[in-house]
Amino acid sequence: MTRSDDDAALHAFVESRRTALFRSAYLLCGDRHEAEDLVQTTLVKVVLGGKRHGRLDNIEAYARRTLVNTHIAARRRFWRRERPYGELPDDAGEQADSDTGLLVRAALARLTARQRAVLVLRYWEDLSVEATAEALGMRENTVKSHTARGLAALRADMTTDLAEELV
């Protein structure tokens, strides 16, 4: 395979998988702008990694793992935990939309980064336990425990959120 073939393959991958990576990134981050930044950073790393390492055998798995690792690394930074606001609201706003999707995304945001990554890969990307473990670089039993704990936390949050909404 020549260099131009590798470049064409990387370009085709970026064009075909950008939207799917954005969806996963949005579920990981919960914020559209942060997800766009995460996808852009991931794709830069994938392209540079593809050029640096030559041919990547499974570019899809490499991109997925890079996305998750970049997200987890960004969450560890202190400055990411702070949320700047131009003006403070006078009072807490009411939840205007009671859509279940909003509740699920809010509950996902309250999980740890690893639990969120496992749930997104297992249930959104529809990966097996083995593929998720490989993508995240962890043992299968760890994936199973993160899945169980994450789902339990989601159920508890969803039950609480739905109960509050009915009141």
PDB file of C-alpha atoms in Angstrom:
ATOM      1  CA  MET A   1       0.000   0.000   0.000  1.00  0.00           C
ATOM      2  CA  THR A   2       1.416   3.380  -0.952  1.00  0.00           C
ATOM      3  CA  ARG A   3       1.390   6.537   1.091  1.00  0.00           C
ATOM      4  CA  SER A   4      -1.404   8.048  -1.031  1.00  0.00           C
ATOM      5  CA  ASP A   5      -3.513   4.907  -0.508  1.00  0.00           C
ATOM      6  CA  ASP A   6      -3.032   5.253   3.260  1.00  0.00           C
ATOM      7  CA  ASP A   7      -3.997   8.921   3.098  1.00  0.00           C
ATOM      8  CA  ALA A   8      -7.077   8.106   1.018  1.00  0.00           C
ATOM      9  CA  ALA A   9      -8.100   5.382   3.486  1.00  0.00           C
ATOM     10  CA  LEU A  10      -7.715   7.784   6.441  1.00  0.00           C
ATOM     11  CA  HIS A  11      -9.681  10.463   4.602  1.00  0.00           C
ATOM     12  CA  ALA A  12     -12.473   7.999   3.788  1.00  0.00           C
ATOM     13  CA  PHE A  13     -12.578   6.849   7.406  1.00  0.00           C
ATOM     14  CA  VAL A  14     -12.818  10.408   8.721  1.00  0.00           C
ATOM     15  CA  GLU A  15     -15.625  11.253   6.294  1.00  0.00           C
ATOM     16  CA  SER A  16     -17.620   8.097   6.993  1.00  0.00           C
ATOM     17  CA  ARG A  17     -17.237   7.840  10.789  1.00  0.00           C
ATOM     18  CA  ARG A  18     -17.231  11.466  11.953  1.00  0.00           C
ATOM     19  CA  THR A  19     -20.964  11.511  12.718  1.00  0.00           C
ATOM     20  CA  ALA A  20     -20.883   8.203  14.606  1.00  0.00           C
ATOM     21  CA  LEU A  21     -17.892   9.381  16.635  1.00  0.00           C
ATOM     22  CA  PHE A  22     -19.725  12.634  17.403  1.00  0.00           C
ATOM     23  CA  ARG A  23     -22.751  10.737  18.714  1.00  0.00           C
ATOM     24  CA  SER A  24     -20.584   8.660  21.013  1.00  0.00           C
ATOM     25  CA  ALA A  25     -18.654  11.744  22.106  1.00  0.00           C
ATOM     26  CA  TYR A  26     -21.896  13.576  22.882  1.00  0.00           C
ATOM     27  CA  LEU A  27     -23.069  10.722  25.067  1.00  0.00           C
ATOM     28  CA  LEU A  28     -19.714  10.735  26.844  1.00  0.00           C
ATOM     29  CA  CYS A  29     -19.588  14.520  27.352  1.00  0.00           C
ATOM     30  CA  GLY A  30     -23.213  15.621  27.460  1.00  0.00           C
ATOM     31  CA  ASP A  31     -22.273  18.888  25.755  1.00  0.00           C
ATOM     32  CA  ARG A  32     -22.391  19.498  21.990  1.00  0.00           C
ATOM     33  CA  HIS A  33     -19.418  21.855  21.842  1.00  0.00           C
ATOM     34  CA  GLU A  34     -17.254  19.704  24.068  1.00  0.00           C
ATOM     35  CA  ALA A  35     -18.194  16.670  21.945  1.00  0.00           C
ATOM     36  CA  GLU A  36     -17.191  18.501  18.751  1.00  0.00           C
ATOM     37  CA  ASP A  37     -13.829  19.377  20.313  1.00  0.00           C
ATOM     38  CA  LEU A  38     -13.381  15.796  21.477  1.00  0.00           C
ATOM     39  CA  VAL A  39     -14.082  14.390  17.997  1.00  0.00           C
ATOM     40  CA  GLN A  40     -11.743  16.887  16.376  1.00  0.00           C
ATOM     41  CA  THR A  41      -8.942  16.050  18.819  1.00  0.00           C
ATOM     42  CA  THR A  42      -9.579  12.337  18.345  1.00  0.00           C
ATOM     43  CA  LEU A  43      -9.492  12.553  14.551  1.00  0.00           C
ATOM     44  CA  VAL A  44      -6.250  14.535  14.637  1.00  0.00           C
ATOM     45  CA  LYS A  45      -4.712  11.856  16.852  1.00  0.00           C
ATOM     46  CA  VAL A  46      -6.021   9.091  14.570  1.00  0.00           C
ATOM     47  CA  VAL A  47      -4.649  10.722  11.428  1.00  0.00           C
ATOM     48  CA  LEU A  48      -1.277  11.471  13.026  1.00  0.00           C
ATOM     49  CA  GLY A  49      -1.184   7.988  14.558  1.00  0.00           C
ATOM     50  CA  GLY A  50      -1.964   6.436  11.192  1.00  0.00           C
ATOM     51  CA  LYS A  51       0.865   8.350   9.555  1.00  0.00           C
ATOM     52  CA  ARG A  52       3.290   7.701  12.399  1.00  0.00           C
ATOM     53  CA  HIS A  53       2.606   3.980  12.720  1.00  0.00           C
ATOM     54  CA  GLY A  54       2.152   3.348   9.029  1.00  0.00           C
ATOM     55  CA  ARG A  55      -0.827   1.111   8.479  1.00  0.00           C
ATOM     56  CA  LEU A  56      -3.358   0.677  11.269  1.00  0.00           C
ATOM     57  CA  ASP A  57      -4.970  -2.764  11.241  1.00  0.00           C
ATOM     58  CA  ASN A  58      -8.238  -1.728  12.858  1.00  0.00           C
ATOM     59  CA  ILE A  59      -8.663   2.006  12.504  1.00  0.00           C
ATOM     60  CA  GLU A  60     -12.219   1.838  13.883  1.00  0.00           C
ATOM     61  CA  ALA A  61     -11.104   0.337  17.199  1.00  0.00           C
ATOM     62  CA  TYR A  62      -8.115   2.707  17.339  1.00  0.00           C
ATOM     63  CA  ALA A  63     -10.414   5.717  16.865  1.00  0.00           C
ATOM     64  CA  ARG A  64     -12.912   4.502  19.459  1.00  0.00           C
ATOM     65  CA  ARG A  65     -10.203   3.862  22.029  1.00  0.00           C
ATOM     66  CA  THR A  66      -8.586   7.224  21.280  1.00  0.00           C
ATOM     67  CA  LEU A  67     -11.968   8.949  21.734  1.00  0.00           C
ATOM     68  CA  VAL A  68     -12.580   7.356  25.124  1.00  0.00           C
ATOM     69  CA  ASN A  69      -9.004   7.842  26.360  1.00  0.00           C
ATOM     70  CA  THR A  70      -8.995  11.494  25.283  1.00  0.00           C
ATOM     71  CA  HIS A  71     -12.300  12.059  27.088  1.00  0.00           C
ATOM     72  CA  ILE A  72     -11.098  10.403  30.296  1.00  0.00           C
ATOM     73  CA  ALA A  73      -7.804  12.326  30.207  1.00  0.00           C
ATOM     74  CA  ALA A  74      -9.686  15.614  29.754  1.00  0.00           C
ATOM     75  CA  ARG A  75     -11.895  14.831  32.763  1.00  0.00           C
ATOM     76  CA  ARG A  76      -8.831  14.447  34.950  1.00  0.00           C
ATOM     77  CA  ARG A  77      -7.741  18.015  34.327  1.00  0.00           C
ATOM     78  CA  PHE A  78      -8.697  20.383  37.097  1.00  0.00           C
ATOM     79  CA  TRP A  79      -9.765  23.246  34.847  1.00  0.00           C
ATOM     80  CA  ARG A  80     -12.373  21.045  33.125  1.00  0.00           C
ATOM     81  CA  ARG A  81     -14.303  20.708  36.373  1.00  0.00           C
ATOM     82  CA  GLU A  82     -14.976  24.439  36.530  1.00  0.00           C
ATOM     83  CA  ARG A  83     -17.896  25.869  34.583  1.00  0.00           C
ATOM     84  CA  PRO A  84     -17.640  29.589  33.782  1.00  0.00           C
ATOM     85  CA  TYR A  85     -20.872  31.587  33.450  1.00  0.00           C
ATOM     86  CA  GLY A  86     -21.285  35.107  32.122  1.00  0.00           C
ATOM     87  CA  GLU A  87     -24.208  35.892  34.403  1.00  0.00           C
ATOM     88  CA  LEU A  88     -25.626  33.915  37.276  1.00  0.00           C
ATOM     89  CA  PRO A  89     -29.313  33.044  36.970  1.00  0.00           C
ATOM     90  CA  ASP A  90     -31.734  34.711  39.375  1.00  0.00           C
ATOM     91  CA  ASP A  91     -33.438  31.437  40.194  1.00  0.00           C
ATOM     92  CA  ALA A  92     -33.212  27.817  39.220  1.00  0.00           C
ATOM     93  CA  GLY A  93     -34.931  27.208  35.926  1.00  0.00           C
ATOM     94  CA  GLU A  94     -37.630  24.620  35.627  1.00  0.00           C
ATOM     95  CA  GLN A  95     -37.111  21.574  33.474  1.00  0.00           C
ATOM     96  CA  ALA A  96     -39.144  22.528  30.429  1.00  0.00           C
ATOM     97  CA  ASP A  97     -38.758  19.279  28.511  1.00  0.00           C
ATOM     98  CA  SER A  98     -39.561  16.026  30.280  1.00  0.00           C
ATOM     99  CA  ASP A  99     -38.226  13.904  27.453  1.00  0.00           C
ATOM    100  CA  THR A 100     -36.717  10.648  28.644  1.00  0.00           C
ATOM    101  CA  GLY A 101     -33.628  11.250  26.518  1.00  0.00           C
ATOM    102  CA  LEU A 102     -32.816  14.371  28.496  1.00  0.00           C
ATOM    103  CA  LEU A 103     -33.162  12.451  31.741  1.00  0.00           C
ATOM    104  CA  VAL A 104     -30.932   9.646  30.475  1.00  0.00           C
ATOM    105  CA  ARG A 105     -28.230  12.082  29.342  1.00  0.00           C
ATOM    106  CA  ALA A 106     -28.375  13.863  32.694  1.00  0.00           C
ATOM    107  CA  ALA A 107     -28.075  10.542  34.509  1.00  0.00           C
ATOM    108  CA  LEU A 108     -25.154   9.551  32.241  1.00  0.00           C
ATOM    109  CA  ALA A 109     -23.411  12.803  33.126  1.00  0.00           C
ATOM    110  CA  ARG A 110     -23.508  11.864  36.814  1.00  0.00           C
ATOM    111  CA  LEU A 111     -21.643   8.590  36.248  1.00  0.00           C
ATOM    112  CA  THR A 112     -17.889   8.249  36.468  1.00  0.00           C
ATOM    113  CA  ALA A 113     -16.025   8.666  33.191  1.00  0.00           C
ATOM    114  CA  ARG A 114     -15.150   4.955  32.990  1.00  0.00           C
ATOM    115  CA  GLN A 115     -18.708   3.799  33.738  1.00  0.00           C
ATOM    116  CA  ARG A 116     -20.038   6.205  31.128  1.00  0.00           C
ATOM    117  CA  ALA A 117     -17.473   4.992  28.592  1.00  0.00           C
ATOM    118  CA  VAL A 118     -18.370   1.343  29.225  1.00  0.00           C
ATOM    119  CA  LEU A 119     -22.115   1.987  28.916  1.00  0.00           C
ATOM    120  CA  VAL A 120     -21.732   4.050  25.750  1.00  0.00           C
ATOM    121  CA  LEU A 121     -19.541   1.418  24.105  1.00  0.00           C
ATOM    122  CA  ARG A 122     -21.690  -1.518  25.249  1.00  0.00           C
ATOM    123  CA  TYR A 123     -25.166  -0.127  24.593  1.00  0.00           C
ATOM    124  CA  TRP A 124     -24.754   2.733  22.110  1.00  0.00           C
ATOM    125  CA  GLU A 125     -21.919   1.326  20.003  1.00  0.00           C
ATOM    126  CA  ASP A 126     -23.319  -2.196  20.612  1.00  0.00           C
ATOM    127  CA  LEU A 127     -19.927  -3.710  21.370  1.00  0.00           C
ATOM    128  CA  SER A 128     -19.509  -7.025  23.133  1.00  0.00           C
ATOM    129  CA  VAL A 129     -17.899  -7.294  26.550  1.00  0.00           C
ATOM    130  CA  GLU A 130     -14.710  -8.544  24.896  1.00  0.00           C
ATOM    131  CA  ALA A 131     -14.592  -5.700  22.348  1.00  0.00           C
ATOM    132  CA  THR A 132     -15.310  -3.105  25.036  1.00  0.00           C
ATOM    133  CA  ALA A 133     -12.545  -4.514  27.227  1.00  0.00           C
ATOM    134  CA  GLU A 134     -10.125  -4.365  24.314  1.00  0.00           C
ATOM    135  CA  ALA A 135     -11.154  -0.816  23.366  1.00  0.00           C
ATOM    136  CA  LEU A 136     -10.707   0.459  26.914  1.00  0.00           C
ATOM    137  CA  GLY A 137      -7.667  -1.621  27.793  1.00  0.00           C
ATOM    138  CA  MET A 138      -9.275  -3.309  30.770  1.00  0.00           C
ATOM    139  CA  ARG A 139     -10.202  -6.846  31.774  1.00  0.00           C
ATOM    140  CA  GLU A 140     -13.582  -8.297  30.839  1.00  0.00           C
ATOM    141  CA  ASN A 141     -14.564  -8.650  34.492  1.00  0.00           C
ATOM    142  CA  THR A 142     -13.859  -4.947  35.008  1.00  0.00           C
ATOM    143  CA  VAL A 143     -16.134  -4.125  32.063  1.00  0.00           C
ATOM    144  CA  LYS A 144     -18.856  -6.294  33.572  1.00  0.00           C
ATOM    145  CA  SER A 145     -18.575  -4.649  36.991  1.00  0.00           C
ATOM    146  CA  HIS A 146     -18.557  -1.126  35.500  1.00  0.00           C
ATOM    147  CA  THR A 147     -21.612  -2.089  33.440  1.00  0.00           C
ATOM    148  CA  ALA A 148     -23.494  -3.427  36.454  1.00  0.00           C
ATOM    149  CA  ARG A 149     -22.644  -0.470  38.684  1.00  0.00           C
ATOM    150  CA  GLY A 150     -23.330   2.050  35.931  1.00  0.00           C
ATOM    151  CA  LEU A 151     -26.719   0.543  35.101  1.00  0.00           C
ATOM    152  CA  ALA A 152     -27.639   0.428  38.789  1.00  0.00           C
ATOM    153  CA  ALA A 153     -26.717   4.096  39.167  1.00  0.00           C
ATOM    154  CA  LEU A 154     -28.688   4.980  36.010  1.00  0.00           C
ATOM    155  CA  ARG A 155     -31.748   3.119  37.295  1.00  0.00           C
ATOM    156  CA  ALA A 156     -31.545   4.874  40.656  1.00  0.00           C
ATOM    157  CA  ASP A 157     -31.118   8.308  39.043  1.00  0.00           C
ATOM    158  CA  MET A 158     -33.895   7.692  36.539  1.00  0.00           C
ATOM    159  CA  THR A 159     -36.265   6.508  39.264  1.00  0.00           C
ATOM    160  CA  THR A 160     -35.493   9.601  41.351  1.00  0.00           C
ATOM    161  CA  ASP A 161     -35.787  11.952  38.359  1.00  0.00           C
ATOM    162  CA  LEU A 162     -39.079  10.449  37.208  1.00  0.00           C
ATOM    163  CA  ALA A 163     -40.494  10.568  40.754  1.00  0.00           C
ATOM    164  CA  GLU A 164     -39.520  14.247  41.069  1.00  0.00           C
ATOM    165  CA  GLU A 165     -41.107  14.976  37.706  1.00  0.00           C
ATOM    166  CA  LEU A 166     -44.414  13.445  38.738  1.00  0.00           C
ATOM    167  CA  VAL A 167     -44.569  15.537  41.918  1.00  0.00           C
TER     168      VAL A 167
END
